[in-house]
XYZ file of N, CA, C and O in Angstrom:
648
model
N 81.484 105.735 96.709
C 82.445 106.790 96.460
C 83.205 107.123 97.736
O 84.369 107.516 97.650
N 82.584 106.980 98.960
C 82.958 107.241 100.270
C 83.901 106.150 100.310
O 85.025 106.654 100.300
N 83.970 104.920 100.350
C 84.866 104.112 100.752
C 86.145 104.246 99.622
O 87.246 104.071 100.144
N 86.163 104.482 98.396
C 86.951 104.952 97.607
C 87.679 105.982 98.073
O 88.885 105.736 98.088
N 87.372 107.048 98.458
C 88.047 108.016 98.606
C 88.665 107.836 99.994
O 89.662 108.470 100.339
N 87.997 106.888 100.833
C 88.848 106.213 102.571
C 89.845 105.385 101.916
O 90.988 105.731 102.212
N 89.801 104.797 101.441
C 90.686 103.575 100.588
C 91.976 104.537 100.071
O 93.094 104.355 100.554
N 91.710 105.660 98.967
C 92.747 106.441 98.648
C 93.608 107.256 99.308
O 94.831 107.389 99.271
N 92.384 107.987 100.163
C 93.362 108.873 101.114
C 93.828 107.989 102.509
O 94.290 108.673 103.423
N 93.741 106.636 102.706
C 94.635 106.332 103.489
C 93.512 106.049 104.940
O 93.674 105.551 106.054
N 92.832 106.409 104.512
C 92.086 106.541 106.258
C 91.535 105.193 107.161
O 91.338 105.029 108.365
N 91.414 104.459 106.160
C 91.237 102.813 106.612
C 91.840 102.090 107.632
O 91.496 101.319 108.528
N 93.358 102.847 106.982
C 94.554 102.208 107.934
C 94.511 103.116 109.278
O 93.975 104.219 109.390
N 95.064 102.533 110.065
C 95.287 103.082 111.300
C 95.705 104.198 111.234
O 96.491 104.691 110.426
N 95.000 104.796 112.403
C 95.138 106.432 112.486
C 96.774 106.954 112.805
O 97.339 106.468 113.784
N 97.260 107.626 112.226
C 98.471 108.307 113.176
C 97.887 109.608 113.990
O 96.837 110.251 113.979
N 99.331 109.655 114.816
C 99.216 110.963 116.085
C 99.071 111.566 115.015
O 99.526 111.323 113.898
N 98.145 112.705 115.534
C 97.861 113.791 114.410
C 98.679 115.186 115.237
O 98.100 115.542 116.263
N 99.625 115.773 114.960
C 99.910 117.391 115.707
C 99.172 118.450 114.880
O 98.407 118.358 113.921
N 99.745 119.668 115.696
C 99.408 120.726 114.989
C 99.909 121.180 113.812
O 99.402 122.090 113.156
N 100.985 120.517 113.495
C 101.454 120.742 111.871
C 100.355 119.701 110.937
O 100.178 120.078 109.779
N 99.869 118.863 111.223
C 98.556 117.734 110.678
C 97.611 118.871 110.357
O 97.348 119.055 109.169
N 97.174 119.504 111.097
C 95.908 120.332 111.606
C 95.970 121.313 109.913
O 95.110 121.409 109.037
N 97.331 121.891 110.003
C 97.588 123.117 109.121
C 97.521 122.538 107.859
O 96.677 122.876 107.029
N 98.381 121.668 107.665
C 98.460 120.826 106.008
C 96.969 120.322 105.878
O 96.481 120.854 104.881
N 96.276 119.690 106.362
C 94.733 119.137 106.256
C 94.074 120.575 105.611
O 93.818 120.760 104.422
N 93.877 121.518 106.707
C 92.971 122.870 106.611
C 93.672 123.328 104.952
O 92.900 123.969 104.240
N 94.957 123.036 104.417
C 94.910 123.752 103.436
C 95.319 122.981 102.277
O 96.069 123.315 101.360
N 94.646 121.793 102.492
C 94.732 120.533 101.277
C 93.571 120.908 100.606
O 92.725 121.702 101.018
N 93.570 119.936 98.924
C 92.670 120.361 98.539
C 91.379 119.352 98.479
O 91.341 118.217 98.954
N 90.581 119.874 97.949
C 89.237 119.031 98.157
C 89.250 118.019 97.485
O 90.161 117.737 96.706
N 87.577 116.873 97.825
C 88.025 115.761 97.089
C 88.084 116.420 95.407
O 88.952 116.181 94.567
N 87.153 117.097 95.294
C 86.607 117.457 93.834
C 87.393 117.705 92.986
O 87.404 117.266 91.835
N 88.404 118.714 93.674
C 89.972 118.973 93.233
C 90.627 118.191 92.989
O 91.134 118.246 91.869
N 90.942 117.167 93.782
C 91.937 115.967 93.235
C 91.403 115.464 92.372
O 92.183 115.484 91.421
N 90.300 114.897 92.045
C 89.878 114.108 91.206
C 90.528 114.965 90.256
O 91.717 114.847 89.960
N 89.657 115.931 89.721
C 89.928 117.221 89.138
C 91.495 116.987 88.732
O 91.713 116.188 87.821
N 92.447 117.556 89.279
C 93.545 117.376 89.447
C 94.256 116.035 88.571
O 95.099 116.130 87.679
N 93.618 114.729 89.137
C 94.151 113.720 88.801
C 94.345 113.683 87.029
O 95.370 113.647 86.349
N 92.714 113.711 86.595
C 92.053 113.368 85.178
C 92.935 114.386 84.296
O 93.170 114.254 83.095
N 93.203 115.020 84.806
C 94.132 116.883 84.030
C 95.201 116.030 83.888
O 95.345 115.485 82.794
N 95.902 115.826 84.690
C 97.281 115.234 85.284
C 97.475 113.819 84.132
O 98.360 113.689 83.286
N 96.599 113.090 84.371
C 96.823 111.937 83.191
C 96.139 112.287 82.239
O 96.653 111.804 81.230
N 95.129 112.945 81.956
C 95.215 112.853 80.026
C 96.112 113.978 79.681
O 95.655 114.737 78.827
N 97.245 114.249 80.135
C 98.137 114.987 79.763
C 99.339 114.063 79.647
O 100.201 114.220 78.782
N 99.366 112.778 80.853
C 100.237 112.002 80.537
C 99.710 111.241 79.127
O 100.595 110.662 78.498
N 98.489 111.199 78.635
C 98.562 110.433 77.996
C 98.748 111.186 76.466
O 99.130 110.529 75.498
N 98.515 112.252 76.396
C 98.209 112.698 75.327
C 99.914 113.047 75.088
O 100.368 113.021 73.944
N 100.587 113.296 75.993
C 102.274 113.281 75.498
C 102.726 112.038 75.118
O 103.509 111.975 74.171
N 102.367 111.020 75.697
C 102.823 109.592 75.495
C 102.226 109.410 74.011
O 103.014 108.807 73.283
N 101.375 109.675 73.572
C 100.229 110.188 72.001
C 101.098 110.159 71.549
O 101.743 109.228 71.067
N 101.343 111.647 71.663
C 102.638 112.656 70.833
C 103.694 112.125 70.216
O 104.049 112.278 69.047
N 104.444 111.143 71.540
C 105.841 110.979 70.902
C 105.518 109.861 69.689
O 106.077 109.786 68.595
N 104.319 108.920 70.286
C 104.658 107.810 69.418
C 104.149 108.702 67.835
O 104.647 108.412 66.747
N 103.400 109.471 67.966
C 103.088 110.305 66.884
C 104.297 110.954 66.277
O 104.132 111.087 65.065
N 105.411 111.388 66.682
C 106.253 112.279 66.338
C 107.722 110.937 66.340
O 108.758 111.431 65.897
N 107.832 109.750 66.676
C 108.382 108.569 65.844
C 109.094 108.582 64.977
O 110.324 108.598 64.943
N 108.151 108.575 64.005
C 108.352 108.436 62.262
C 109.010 110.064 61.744
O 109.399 110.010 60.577
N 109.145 111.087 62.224
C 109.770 112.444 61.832
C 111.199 112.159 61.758
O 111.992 111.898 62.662
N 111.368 112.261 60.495
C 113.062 112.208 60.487
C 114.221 113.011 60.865
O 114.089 114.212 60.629
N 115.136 112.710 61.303
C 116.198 112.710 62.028
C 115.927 112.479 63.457
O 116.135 111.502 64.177
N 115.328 113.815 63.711
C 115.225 113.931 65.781
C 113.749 113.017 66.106
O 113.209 113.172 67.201
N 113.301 112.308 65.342
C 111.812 111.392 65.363
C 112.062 110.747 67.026
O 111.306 111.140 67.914
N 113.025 109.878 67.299
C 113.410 108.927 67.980
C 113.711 109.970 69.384
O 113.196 109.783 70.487
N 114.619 111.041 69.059
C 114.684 111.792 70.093
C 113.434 112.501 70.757
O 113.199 112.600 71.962
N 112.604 113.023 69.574
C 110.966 113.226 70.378
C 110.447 112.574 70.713
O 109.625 113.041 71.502
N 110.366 111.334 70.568
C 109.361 110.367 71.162
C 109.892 110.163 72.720
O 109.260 110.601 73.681
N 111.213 109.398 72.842
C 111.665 109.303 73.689
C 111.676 110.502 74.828
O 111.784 110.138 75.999
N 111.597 111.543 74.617
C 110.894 112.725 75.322
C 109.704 112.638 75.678
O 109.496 112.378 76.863
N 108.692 112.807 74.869
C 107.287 112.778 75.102
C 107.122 112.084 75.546
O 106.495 112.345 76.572
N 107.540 110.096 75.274
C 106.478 109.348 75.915
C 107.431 109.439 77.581
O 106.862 108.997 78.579
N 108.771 110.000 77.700
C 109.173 109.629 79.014
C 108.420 110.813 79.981
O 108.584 110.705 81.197
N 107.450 112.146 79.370
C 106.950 113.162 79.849
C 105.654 112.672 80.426
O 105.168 112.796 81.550
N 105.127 111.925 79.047
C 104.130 111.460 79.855
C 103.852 110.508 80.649
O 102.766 110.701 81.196
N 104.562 109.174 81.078
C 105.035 108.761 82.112
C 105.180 109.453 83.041
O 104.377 109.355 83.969
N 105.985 110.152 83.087
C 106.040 111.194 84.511
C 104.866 111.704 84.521
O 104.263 110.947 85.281
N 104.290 112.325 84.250
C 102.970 113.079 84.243
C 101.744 112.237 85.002
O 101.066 112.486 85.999
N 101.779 111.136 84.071
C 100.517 109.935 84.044
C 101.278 109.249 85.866
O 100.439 108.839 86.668
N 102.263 109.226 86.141
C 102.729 108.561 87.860
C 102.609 109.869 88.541
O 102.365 109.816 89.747
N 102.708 110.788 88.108
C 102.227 112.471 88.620
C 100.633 112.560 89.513
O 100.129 112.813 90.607
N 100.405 112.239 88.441
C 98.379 112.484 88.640
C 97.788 111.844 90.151
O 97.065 112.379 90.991
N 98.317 110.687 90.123
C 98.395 109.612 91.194
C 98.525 110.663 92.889
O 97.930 110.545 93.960
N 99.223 111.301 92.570
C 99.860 112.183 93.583
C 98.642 113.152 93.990
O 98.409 113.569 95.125
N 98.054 113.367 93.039
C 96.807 114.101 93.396
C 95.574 113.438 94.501
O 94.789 113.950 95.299
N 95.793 112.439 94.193
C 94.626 111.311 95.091
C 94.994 110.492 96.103
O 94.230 109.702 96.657
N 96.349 110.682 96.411
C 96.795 110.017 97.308
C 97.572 111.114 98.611
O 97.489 110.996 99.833
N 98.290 112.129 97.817
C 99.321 113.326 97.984
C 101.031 112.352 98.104
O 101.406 111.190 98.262
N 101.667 113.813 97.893
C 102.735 113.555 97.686
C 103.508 112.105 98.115
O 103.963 111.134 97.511
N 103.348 112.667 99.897
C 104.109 111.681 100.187
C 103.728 110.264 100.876
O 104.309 109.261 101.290
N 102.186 110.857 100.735
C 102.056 108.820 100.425
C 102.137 108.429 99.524
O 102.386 107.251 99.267
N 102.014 109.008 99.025
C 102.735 107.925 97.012
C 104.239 107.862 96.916
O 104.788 106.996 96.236
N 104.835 108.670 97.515
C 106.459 108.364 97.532
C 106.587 107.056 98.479
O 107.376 106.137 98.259
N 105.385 107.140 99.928
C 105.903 106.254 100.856
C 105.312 104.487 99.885
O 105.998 103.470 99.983
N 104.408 104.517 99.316
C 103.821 103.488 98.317
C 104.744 102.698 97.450
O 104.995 101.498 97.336
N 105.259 104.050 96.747
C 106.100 103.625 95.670
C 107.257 102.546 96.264
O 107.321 101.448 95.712
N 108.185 102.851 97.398
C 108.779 102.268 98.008
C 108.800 101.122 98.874
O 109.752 100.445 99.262
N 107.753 101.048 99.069
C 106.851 99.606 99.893
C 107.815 98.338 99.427
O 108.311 98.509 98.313
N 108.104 97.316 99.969
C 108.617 96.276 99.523
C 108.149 95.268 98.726
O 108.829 94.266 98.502
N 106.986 95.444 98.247
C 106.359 94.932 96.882
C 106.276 95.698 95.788
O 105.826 95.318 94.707
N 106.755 96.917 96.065
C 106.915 98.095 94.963
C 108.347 98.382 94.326
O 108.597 98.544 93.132
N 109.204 98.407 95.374
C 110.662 98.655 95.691
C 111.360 98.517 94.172
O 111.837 99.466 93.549
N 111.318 97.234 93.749
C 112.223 96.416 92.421
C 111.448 97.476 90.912
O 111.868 98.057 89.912
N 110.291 97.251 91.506
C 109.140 98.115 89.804
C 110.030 99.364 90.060
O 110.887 99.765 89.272
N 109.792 99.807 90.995
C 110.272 101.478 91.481
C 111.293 101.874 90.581
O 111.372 102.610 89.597
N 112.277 100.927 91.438
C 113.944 101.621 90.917
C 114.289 101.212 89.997
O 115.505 101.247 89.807
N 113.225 100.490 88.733
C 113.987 100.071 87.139
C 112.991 100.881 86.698
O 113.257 101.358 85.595
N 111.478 101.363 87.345
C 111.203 102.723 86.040
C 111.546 104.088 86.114
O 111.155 104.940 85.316
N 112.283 104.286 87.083
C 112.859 105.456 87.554
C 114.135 105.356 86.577
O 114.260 106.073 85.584
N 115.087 104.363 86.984
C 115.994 103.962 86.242
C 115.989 104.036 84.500
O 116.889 104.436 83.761
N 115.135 103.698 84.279
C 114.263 103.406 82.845
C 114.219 105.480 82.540
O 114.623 106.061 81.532
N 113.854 105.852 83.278
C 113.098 106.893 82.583
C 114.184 108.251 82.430
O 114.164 109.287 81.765
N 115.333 107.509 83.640
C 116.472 108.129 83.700
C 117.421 108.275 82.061
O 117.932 109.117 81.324
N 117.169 106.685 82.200
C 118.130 106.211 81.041
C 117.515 106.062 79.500
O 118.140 105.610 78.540
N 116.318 106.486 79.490
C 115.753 107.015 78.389
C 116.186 108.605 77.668
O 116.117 108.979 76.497
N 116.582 109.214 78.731
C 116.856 110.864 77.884
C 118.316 110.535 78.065
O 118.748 111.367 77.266
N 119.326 109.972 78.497
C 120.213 109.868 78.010
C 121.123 109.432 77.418
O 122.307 109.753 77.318
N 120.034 108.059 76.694
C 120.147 107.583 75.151
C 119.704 108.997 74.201
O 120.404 109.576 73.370
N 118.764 109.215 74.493
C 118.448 110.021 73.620
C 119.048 111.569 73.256
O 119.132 112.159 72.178
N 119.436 111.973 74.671
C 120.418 112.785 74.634
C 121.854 113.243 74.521
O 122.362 114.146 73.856
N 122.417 112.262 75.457
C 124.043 112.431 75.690
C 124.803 111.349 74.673
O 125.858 111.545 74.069
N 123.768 109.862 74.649
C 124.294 109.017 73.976
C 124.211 109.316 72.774
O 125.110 109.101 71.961
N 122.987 109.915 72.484
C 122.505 109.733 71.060
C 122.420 108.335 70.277
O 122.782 108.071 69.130
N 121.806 107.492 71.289
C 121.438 105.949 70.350
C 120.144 105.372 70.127
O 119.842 104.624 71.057
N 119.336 105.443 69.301
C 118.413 105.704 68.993
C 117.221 104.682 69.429
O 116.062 104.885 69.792
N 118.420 102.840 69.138
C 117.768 101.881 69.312
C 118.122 101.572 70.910
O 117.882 100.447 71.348
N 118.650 102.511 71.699
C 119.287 102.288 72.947
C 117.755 103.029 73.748
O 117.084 102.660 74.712
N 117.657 104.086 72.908
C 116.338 104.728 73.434
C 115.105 104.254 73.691
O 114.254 104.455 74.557
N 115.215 103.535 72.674
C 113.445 102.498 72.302
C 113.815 101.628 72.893
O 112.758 101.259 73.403
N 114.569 100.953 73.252
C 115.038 99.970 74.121
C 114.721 100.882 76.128
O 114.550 100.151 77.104
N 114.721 101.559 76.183
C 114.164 102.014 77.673
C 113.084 102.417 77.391
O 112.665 102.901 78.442
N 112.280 102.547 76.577
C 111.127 103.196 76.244
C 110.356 101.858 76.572
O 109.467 101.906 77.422
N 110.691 100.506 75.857
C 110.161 99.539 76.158
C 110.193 99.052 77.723
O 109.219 98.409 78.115
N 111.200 99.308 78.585
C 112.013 98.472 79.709
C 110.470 99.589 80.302
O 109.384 99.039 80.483
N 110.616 100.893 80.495
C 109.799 101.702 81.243
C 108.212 101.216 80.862
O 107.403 101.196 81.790
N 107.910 100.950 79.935
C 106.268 100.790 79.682
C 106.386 99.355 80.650
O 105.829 99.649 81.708
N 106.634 98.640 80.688
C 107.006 97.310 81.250
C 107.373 97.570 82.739
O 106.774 96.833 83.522
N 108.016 98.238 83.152
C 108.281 98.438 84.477
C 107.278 99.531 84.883
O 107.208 99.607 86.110
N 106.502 100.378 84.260
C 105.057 101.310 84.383
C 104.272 100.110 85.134
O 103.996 100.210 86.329
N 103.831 98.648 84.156
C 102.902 98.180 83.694
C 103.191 97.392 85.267
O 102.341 97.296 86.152
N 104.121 97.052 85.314
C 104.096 95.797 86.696
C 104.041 96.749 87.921
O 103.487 96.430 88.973
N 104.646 97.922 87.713
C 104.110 98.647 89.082
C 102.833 98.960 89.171
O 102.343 98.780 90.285
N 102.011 99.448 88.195
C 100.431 99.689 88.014
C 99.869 98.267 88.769
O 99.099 98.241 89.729
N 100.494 97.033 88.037
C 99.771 95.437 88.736
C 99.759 95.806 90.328
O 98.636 95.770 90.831
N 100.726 96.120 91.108
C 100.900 95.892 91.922
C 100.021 96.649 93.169
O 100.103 96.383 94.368
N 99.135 97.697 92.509
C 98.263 98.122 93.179
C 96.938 97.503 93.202
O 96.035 98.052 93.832
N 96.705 96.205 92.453
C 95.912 95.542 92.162
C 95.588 93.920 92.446
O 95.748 93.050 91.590
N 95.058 93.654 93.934
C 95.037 92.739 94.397
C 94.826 91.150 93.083
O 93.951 90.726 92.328
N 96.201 90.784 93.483
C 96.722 89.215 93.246
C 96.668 89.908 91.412
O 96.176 89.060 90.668
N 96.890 90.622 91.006
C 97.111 91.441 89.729
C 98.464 90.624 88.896
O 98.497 89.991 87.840
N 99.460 90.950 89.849
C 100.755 90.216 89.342
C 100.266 88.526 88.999
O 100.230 87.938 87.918
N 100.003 88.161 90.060
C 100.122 86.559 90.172
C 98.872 86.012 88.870
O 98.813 84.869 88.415
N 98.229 86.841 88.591
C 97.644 86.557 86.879
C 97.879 87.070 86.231
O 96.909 87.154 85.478
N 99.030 87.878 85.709
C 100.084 88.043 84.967
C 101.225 87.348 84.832
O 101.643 87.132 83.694
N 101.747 86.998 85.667
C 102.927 86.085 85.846
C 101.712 84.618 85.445
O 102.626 83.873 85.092
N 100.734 83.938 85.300
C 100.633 83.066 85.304
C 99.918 83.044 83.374
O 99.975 82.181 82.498
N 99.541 83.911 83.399
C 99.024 84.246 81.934
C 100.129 84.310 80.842
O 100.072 83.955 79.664
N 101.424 85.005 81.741
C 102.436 84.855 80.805
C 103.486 83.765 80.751
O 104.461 83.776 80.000
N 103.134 82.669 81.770
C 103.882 81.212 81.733
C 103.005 80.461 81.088
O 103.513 79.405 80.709
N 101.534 80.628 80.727
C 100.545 80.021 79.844
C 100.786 80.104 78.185
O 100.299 79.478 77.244
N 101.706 81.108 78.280
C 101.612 81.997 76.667
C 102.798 81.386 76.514
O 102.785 80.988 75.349
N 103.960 81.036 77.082
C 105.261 80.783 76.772
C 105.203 78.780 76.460
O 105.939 78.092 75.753
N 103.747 78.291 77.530
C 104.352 76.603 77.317
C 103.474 76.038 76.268
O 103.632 74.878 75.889
């Protein structure tokens, strides 16, 4: 559990200068117990919205418009939680990493362009169409925290295609 939680919070890697602004943010971070805490709240909330929409689907007329809400809520939510175990801005500095970079800016993109199919455009199959692009661009950024993750995906899915 100890090396888990060195692994998450970063401490493995080389130390930075620590100042007295280090000192203050540390003293009033929260515990491990909390994050965990924090995290598990954080995603079964992403997940239970992501539930929702596909649950709320099939409701006619605005069906397509709730889903596309919910599941883009819980996405955010469920890449939210993450933030708890890592903090803010090493998961911003993560997300951006140059093996992250491309996943980054098409599920951001994705999640952008999900509420405004669903909103401004009002196109329904334009919606489910980023709903898909984002679970997919979720899914390869999730790989990518997962040593050689991609490279048996990418090879599982050139197995499935020949």
């Amino acid at each position: 559990m100890d090396k888990l939680k060195s692994v998450l919070s970063g401490q493995d890697q080389e130390q930075e200068d620590r100042g007295g602004l280090s000192d203050v943010i540390d003293a009033s971070s929260l515990s491990w117990g909390t994050r965990v805490k924090g995290f598990i709240a954080c995603f079964a909330i992403g997940v239970l919205c992501s539930i929702l929409g596909v649950c709320l689907l099939w409701v006619p007329r605005s069906g397509t418009t709730l889903f596309a809400v919910f599941y883009t809520l819980g996405n955010v939510a469920s890449l939210g939680s993450t933030m708890f175990l890592m903090g803010p801005v090493k998961q911003c500095k993560r997300m951006f990493e140059p093996t992250r970079l491309i996943a980054t800016i098409v599920m951001i993109l994705c999640l952008g362009l999900t509420l405004c199919a669903a909103f401004w455009w009002k196109n329904k199959g334009l919606a489910l169409i980023f709903c898909l692009l984002q679970f997919l661009a979720m899914a390869w950024y999730s790989l990518s925290f997962i040593p050689f993750a991609r490279d048996a995906a990418k090879k599982c899915f050139s197995a499935c295609l020949s």
